[in-house]
Amino acid sequence: QEHFVESGGGLVQPGGSLTLSCAASGFSISTGGMNWYRQPPQKDLEWIAAIVIDDDPAYSHTVEGRFTAYRDHTKNTMYLQMHNLTPEDTADYYCASAAGIWGQKIQVTVSS
């Protein structure tokens, strides 16, 4: 069965860093685009990053310059490195393949 195994969420202080990961199982992350989304409390789902076929990522303006999305083909895993986090980054984060496979939420809380 195709699914992701998620890890890396938690509580971090403002200005801190966190790396999220989604390991793919039952399918390859190398055969299509991959995306990251997030949903802050009481807000809509927001697209934040995409990794396309040539591994050249794209970002929303809210995270560009602070977040780095990439994938490790050998580990069949996608990552989201997050730096200089602010309370506004508090959200449930999701990985998703362009083909429509979604990971479970990864909770990130940025608070002092």
XYZ file of C-alpha atoms in Angstrom:
112
model
C 0.000 0.000 0.000
C 1.329 3.416 -0.922
C 1.906 5.706 2.022
C 4.348 8.013 3.782
C 5.990 7.598 7.167
C 6.338 11.026 8.702
C 8.703 12.350 11.341
C 10.348 15.451 12.698
C 7.647 17.623 14.205
C 7.601 19.113 17.671
C 8.028 22.223 19.739
C 10.740 24.706 18.859
C 11.588 28.195 20.082
C 11.325 31.209 17.787
C 14.429 31.480 15.678
C 15.029 27.776 15.878
C 15.208 25.100 13.236
C 13.436 21.840 12.522
C 13.579 19.250 9.773
C 10.543 17.276 8.697
C 10.781 14.081 6.722
C 8.410 11.840 4.831
C 9.648 8.415 3.843
C 7.704 6.928 0.966
C 6.586 3.314 1.073
C 5.117 1.368 -1.817
C 6.007 3.968 -4.406
C 8.980 6.012 -5.586
C 9.435 9.703 -4.859
C 11.645 9.896 -7.921
C 8.904 9.486 -10.494
C 6.943 12.658 -9.897
C 6.658 15.983 -8.158
C 6.369 16.270 -4.389
C 4.769 19.011 -2.339
C 4.667 20.358 1.182
C 1.590 22.000 2.661
C 0.673 23.371 6.036
C -2.484 24.322 7.893
C -2.148 26.836 10.713
C -4.751 26.729 13.494
C -8.141 27.978 12.267
C -6.730 28.724 8.813
C -6.893 27.145 5.386
C -4.456 24.686 3.941
C -1.498 26.472 2.363
C 0.932 25.186 -0.234
C 4.491 26.032 0.785
C 6.969 24.075 -1.335
C 7.290 21.824 -4.339
C 10.038 19.589 -5.659
C 9.603 18.924 -9.338
C 11.200 16.350 -11.602
C 14.498 18.197 -11.975
C 14.718 18.642 -8.183
C 14.584 22.427 -8.526
C 12.311 23.444 -5.660
C 9.724 26.208 -5.624
C 8.471 27.993 -2.522
C 5.675 30.224 -1.380
C 6.733 33.728 -0.454
C 5.912 32.999 3.190
C 8.758 30.490 3.523
C 11.205 31.277 0.729
C 14.673 31.939 2.074
C 13.967 30.102 5.333
C 12.778 26.669 4.235
C 14.537 24.143 2.003
C 12.715 21.241 0.396
C 14.645 18.353 -1.087
C 14.488 14.631 -1.554
C 16.950 11.805 -1.117
C 16.335 9.332 -3.891
C 18.494 6.669 -2.239
C 16.341 6.796 0.901
C 13.095 7.380 -0.995
C 12.466 10.240 1.419
C 11.535 13.905 1.114
C 12.576 16.557 3.592
C 11.659 20.043 4.649
C 14.379 21.947 6.475
C 12.975 24.920 8.341
C 15.128 27.716 9.723
C 14.463 30.975 11.538
C 11.054 29.746 12.620
C 8.441 32.174 13.923
C 5.155 31.600 15.774
C 3.420 32.160 12.425
C 4.980 28.895 11.240
C 2.976 26.977 13.831
C 0.854 24.551 11.837
C 0.113 20.993 10.853
C 2.480 20.149 8.020
C 1.753 17.652 5.275
C 3.784 16.032 2.547
C 2.049 14.946 -0.617
C 2.937 13.475 -3.947
C 1.683 15.140 -7.094
C -0.107 11.861 -7.775
C -2.278 12.427 -4.702
C -0.673 10.409 -1.925
C -0.796 12.401 1.312
C 1.095 11.928 4.518
C -0.392 12.282 7.978
C -0.059 15.626 9.690
C 3.203 16.611 11.336
C 2.579 19.064 14.136
C 4.985 21.973 14.476
C 4.671 24.488 17.283
C 6.900 27.540 17.458
C 6.691 29.093 20.880
C 8.844 30.358 23.685
